[in-house]
Amino acid sequence: GQQLNQSPQSMFIQEGEDVSMNCTSSSIFNTWLWYKQDPGEGPVLLIALYKAGELTSNGRLTAQFGITRKDSFLNISASIPSDVGIYFCAGQLRGGSEKLVFGKGTKLTVNP
Amino acid sequence: DVKVTQSSRYLVKRTGEKVFLECVQDMDHENMFWYRQDPGLGLRLIYFSYDVKMKEKGDIPEGYSVSREKKERFSLILESASTNQTSMYLCVTGQLNQPQHFGDGTRLSIL
């Protein structure tokens, strides 16, 4: 099945640093979603984007739906230790079903 | 608040057993999905359902079946468990134009 290109695969940062990760696709998407997964848990929704160009914030998190509808990024500002986890992007194809297409995830490690 | 409940967090079964994984949602969502998650392979769609008694194959349906007798419940069945089905299984529910929500996952080990 199709998957999104998510990068980077992993990041090691110091507490307080800003983080940026992105997802790209060769297909156009109607919706972009960003999830965070803690070890042993299911992914939890962070931000949902429904409109090209949309920029949405959730606390220290900011995500954007690319103008071309083929990409999205997630920024985390002033990282803290509890930001550790795996971040997934997901998209719903334009004109497609409700199935999500997922990136492989970005594993974030924050050193105190 | 969205609530997606998977019946077991951890499950250990033997090769050849028939295994049932249950997922229940309380949001009256029409769409329900089962994924498995494996290191290096990401999330892969096994089966999904858009309505009661309706099911469609995902990308990796072999060795699995599903049942949706009621709107709130979507069951994943491993007909004859094998060691390569050891994985994290995630149930997801959603509704048109709304974000999809995950359950906490079932970590299944087949010995």
Short mmCIF file of C-alpha atoms in Angstrom, two decimals:
data_model
loop_
_atom_site.label_atom_id
_atom_site.label_comp_id
_atom_site.label_asym_id
_atom_site.label_seq_id
_atom_site.Cartn_x
_atom_site.Cartn_y
_atom_site.Cartn_z
CA GLY A 1 0.00 0.00 0.00
CA GLN A 2 0.94 3.62 -0.37
CA GLN A 3 3.00 5.35 2.30
CA LEU A 4 4.03 8.91 2.86
CA ASN A 5 7.67 9.99 2.86
CA GLN A 6 8.31 11.22 6.39
CA SER A 7 11.62 12.73 7.48
CA PRO A 8 13.74 12.64 9.43
CA GLN A 9 13.46 9.06 10.67
CA SER A 10 14.90 10.03 14.03
CA MET A 11 16.08 13.11 15.87
CA PHE A 12 18.21 13.60 18.96
CA ILE A 13 17.90 17.07 20.43
CA GLN A 14 18.58 19.01 23.61
CA GLU A 15 15.77 20.21 25.82
CA GLY A 16 14.69 23.69 24.75
CA GLU A 17 15.51 23.24 21.07
CA ASP A 18 12.95 23.57 18.31
CA VAL A 19 12.08 20.56 16.14
CA SER A 20 10.81 20.31 12.59
CA MET A 21 9.63 17.25 10.67
CA ASN A 22 7.76 16.86 7.40
CA CYS A 23 5.84 14.54 5.16
CA THR A 24 5.62 14.51 1.39
CA SER A 25 3.59 12.58 -1.12
CA SER A 26 3.26 12.20 -4.85
CA SER A 27 -0.54 12.29 -4.45
CA ILE A 28 -2.88 15.10 -3.47
CA PHE A 29 -4.46 14.88 -0.04
CA ASN A 30 -7.69 16.30 1.36
CA THR A 31 -6.63 16.05 4.98
CA TRP A 32 -3.37 15.90 6.90
CA LEU A 33 -3.19 14.59 10.45
CA TRP A 34 -0.33 14.47 12.92
CA TYR A 35 -0.20 11.88 15.71
CA LYS A 36 2.16 11.16 18.59
CA GLN A 37 2.77 7.66 19.94
CA ASP A 38 4.29 6.98 23.34
CA PRO A 39 5.95 3.59 23.92
CA GLY A 40 3.39 0.79 24.28
CA GLU A 41 0.46 3.12 23.57
CA GLY A 42 -1.73 3.89 20.59
CA PRO A 43 -1.12 7.09 18.59
CA VAL A 44 -2.88 10.18 19.88
CA LEU A 45 -4.12 12.91 17.55
CA LEU A 46 -2.17 16.18 17.84
CA ILE A 47 -3.36 18.34 14.96
CA ALA A 48 -5.80 17.95 12.05
CA LEU A 49 -5.52 20.06 8.88
CA TYR A 50 -8.33 20.29 6.31
CA LYS A 51 -7.44 23.14 3.97
CA ALA A 52 -4.46 23.82 1.72
CA GLY A 53 -2.25 26.48 3.25
CA GLU A 54 -3.84 26.06 6.67
CA LEU A 55 -1.52 26.70 9.62
CA THR A 56 -2.73 25.35 12.95
CA SER A 57 -1.24 25.46 16.44
CA ASN A 58 -1.77 23.30 19.50
CA GLY A 59 0.29 24.72 22.34
CA ARG A 60 3.96 24.44 21.35
CA LEU A 61 3.04 22.46 18.23
CA THR A 62 2.41 24.05 14.84
CA ALA A 63 1.49 22.21 11.66
CA GLN A 64 0.85 23.35 8.11
CA PHE A 65 -1.03 21.85 5.18
CA GLY A 66 1.10 22.55 2.10
CA ILE A 67 -0.25 24.71 -0.71
CA THR A 68 0.33 21.94 -3.25
CA ARG A 69 -1.71 19.55 -1.01
CA LYS A 70 1.20 17.10 -1.27
CA ASP A 71 3.07 17.93 1.91
CA SER A 72 2.80 18.95 5.54
CA PHE A 73 5.20 19.86 8.34
CA LEU A 74 5.09 19.78 12.11
CA ASN A 75 7.13 22.07 14.33
CA ILE A 76 7.65 21.71 18.06
CA SER A 77 9.02 24.74 19.83
CA ALA A 78 11.05 24.75 23.05
CA SER A 79 11.10 20.95 23.38
CA ILE A 80 10.72 19.29 26.79
CA PRO A 81 11.50 15.71 27.89
CA SER A 82 7.86 14.59 27.61
CA ASP A 83 7.94 15.37 23.88
CA VAL A 84 9.82 12.08 23.47
CA GLY A 85 7.96 9.62 21.26
CA ILE A 86 7.21 8.75 17.68
CA TYR A 87 5.41 11.31 15.54
CA PHE A 88 3.35 10.13 12.58
CA CYS A 89 1.87 12.04 9.71
CA ALA A 90 -1.23 10.69 8.00
CA GLY A 91 -3.24 11.83 5.03
CA GLN A 92 -6.54 11.12 3.37
CA LEU A 93 -6.34 10.99 -0.41
CA ARG A 94 -8.33 13.51 -2.38
CA GLY A 95 -11.39 11.81 -3.81
CA GLY A 96 -10.49 8.64 -2.01
CA SER A 97 -12.04 6.66 0.78
CA GLU A 98 -11.67 7.39 4.47
CA LYS A 99 -8.54 5.24 4.66
CA LEU A 100 -5.48 6.98 5.99
CA VAL A 101 -2.05 6.77 4.42
CA PHE A 102 0.72 6.92 7.01
CA GLY A 103 4.32 8.02 7.18
CA LYS A 104 6.76 5.66 8.91
CA GLY A 105 7.23 8.03 11.79
CA THR A 106 9.88 10.31 13.28
CA LYS A 107 11.38 9.07 16.54
CA LEU A 108 12.19 12.03 18.78
CA THR A 109 14.63 11.84 21.67
CA VAL A 110 15.02 14.86 23.96
CA ASN A 111 18.06 15.05 26.20
CA PRO A 112 17.45 16.99 29.42
CA ASP B 1 -14.14 12.71 24.50
CA VAL B 2 -13.46 10.04 21.93
CA LYS B 3 -13.20 6.56 23.37
CA VAL B 4 -11.80 3.61 21.40
CA THR B 5 -11.38 0.54 23.59
CA GLN B 6 -9.39 -2.53 22.63
CA SER B 7 -10.21 -5.56 24.73
CA SER B 8 -6.65 -6.51 25.69
CA ARG B 9 -3.42 -4.53 26.01
CA TYR B 10 -1.25 -7.66 26.00
CA LEU B 11 -2.08 -11.11 24.69
CA VAL B 12 -0.02 -14.30 24.39
CA LYS B 13 -1.32 -17.15 22.25
CA ARG B 14 0.03 -20.34 20.71
CA THR B 15 0.59 -21.18 17.07
CA GLY B 16 -2.56 -22.56 15.47
CA GLU B 17 -4.96 -20.98 17.95
CA LYS B 18 -7.92 -18.91 16.78
CA VAL B 19 -7.47 -15.41 18.20
CA PHE B 20 -10.08 -12.68 18.60
CA LEU B 21 -9.17 -9.02 19.02
CA GLU B 22 -12.06 -6.75 19.92
CA CYS B 23 -12.51 -3.02 19.41
CA VAL B 24 -15.38 -0.95 20.73
CA GLN B 25 -16.05 2.74 20.07
CA ASP B 26 -18.55 5.05 21.69
CA MET B 27 -18.68 7.84 19.10
CA ASP B 28 -21.22 6.29 16.71
CA HIS B 29 -18.56 6.34 13.98
CA GLU B 30 -19.30 4.52 10.76
CA ASN B 31 -15.71 3.77 9.81
CA MET B 32 -13.51 1.32 11.65
CA PHE B 33 -10.08 0.01 10.71
CA TRP B 34 -7.58 -2.56 11.91
CA TYR B 35 -3.85 -1.96 11.46
CA ARG B 36 -0.76 -3.78 12.54
CA GLN B 37 2.41 -1.93 13.44
CA ASP B 38 5.86 -3.46 13.07
CA PRO B 39 9.32 -1.88 13.44
CA GLY B 40 10.61 -0.65 10.12
CA LEU B 41 7.33 -1.37 8.34
CA GLY B 42 5.12 1.30 9.87
CA LEU B 43 1.36 0.95 10.02
CA ARG B 44 -0.25 -1.48 7.60
CA LEU B 45 -3.98 -1.75 6.99
CA ILE B 46 -5.45 -5.22 7.47
CA TYR B 47 -9.21 -4.75 7.07
CA PHE B 48 -11.72 -1.95 7.36
CA SER B 49 -15.46 -1.44 7.54
CA TYR B 50 -17.70 1.46 6.57
CA ASP B 51 -20.91 0.02 7.96
CA VAL B 52 -22.44 -2.83 9.89
CA LYS B 53 -21.88 -6.20 8.20
CA MET B 54 -19.67 -4.51 5.64
CA LYS B 55 -15.96 -5.26 5.32
CA GLU B 56 -13.19 -4.57 2.87
CA LYS B 57 -9.69 -5.93 2.59
CA GLY B 58 -6.81 -3.65 3.30
CA ASP B 59 -3.23 -4.10 2.18
CA ILE B 60 -2.39 -7.25 4.17
CA PRO B 61 -5.59 -9.27 4.81
CA GLU B 62 -4.05 -12.74 4.46
CA GLY B 63 -4.48 -14.82 7.59
CA TYR B 64 -7.08 -12.48 9.05
CA SER B 65 -10.83 -12.00 8.96
CA VAL B 66 -13.15 -9.46 10.57
CA SER B 67 -16.66 -9.18 11.90
CA ARG B 68 -18.88 -6.12 12.32
CA GLU B 69 -22.25 -7.22 13.64
CA LYS B 70 -22.88 -3.95 15.50
CA LYS B 71 -21.84 -0.42 14.60
CA GLU B 72 -19.77 0.09 17.73
CA ARG B 73 -17.81 -3.16 17.58
CA PHE B 74 -15.22 -4.35 15.06
CA SER B 75 -13.49 -7.66 15.67
CA LEU B 76 -10.27 -8.91 14.11
CA ILE B 77 -9.88 -12.68 13.90
CA LEU B 78 -6.68 -14.62 13.36
CA GLU B 79 -8.03 -17.88 11.98
CA SER B 80 -4.93 -19.94 12.82
CA ALA B 81 -2.31 -17.83 14.53
CA SER B 82 1.26 -17.96 13.27
CA THR B 83 4.46 -16.51 14.70
CA ASN B 84 4.66 -13.90 11.93
CA GLN B 85 1.45 -12.42 13.28
CA THR B 86 3.24 -11.32 16.44
CA SER B 87 2.72 -7.56 16.33
CA MET B 88 1.07 -4.48 17.78
CA TYR B 89 -2.54 -4.30 16.56
CA LEU B 90 -4.27 -0.95 16.44
CA CYS B 91 -7.96 -0.22 15.98
CA VAL B 92 -8.95 3.12 14.46
CA THR B 93 -12.35 4.72 14.10
CA GLY B 94 -13.49 7.73 12.11
CA GLN B 95 -16.27 9.64 10.49
CA LEU B 96 -16.40 11.60 7.22
CA ASN B 97 -14.52 14.90 7.52
CA GLN B 98 -13.47 14.15 11.07
CA PRO B 99 -10.07 13.02 12.30
CA GLN B 100 -9.56 9.37 13.05
CA HIS B 101 -8.79 8.10 16.54
CA PHE B 102 -6.74 5.15 17.69
CA GLY B 103 -7.28 2.66 20.47
CA ASP B 104 -4.43 1.95 22.89
CA GLY B 105 -3.35 -1.11 20.93
CA THR B 106 -3.03 -4.82 21.63
CA ARG B 107 0.46 -6.24 21.75
CA LEU B 108 0.01 -9.82 20.56
CA SER B 109 2.67 -12.49 20.90
CA ILE B 110 2.29 -15.82 19.13
CA LEU B 111 4.52 -18.54 20.57
#
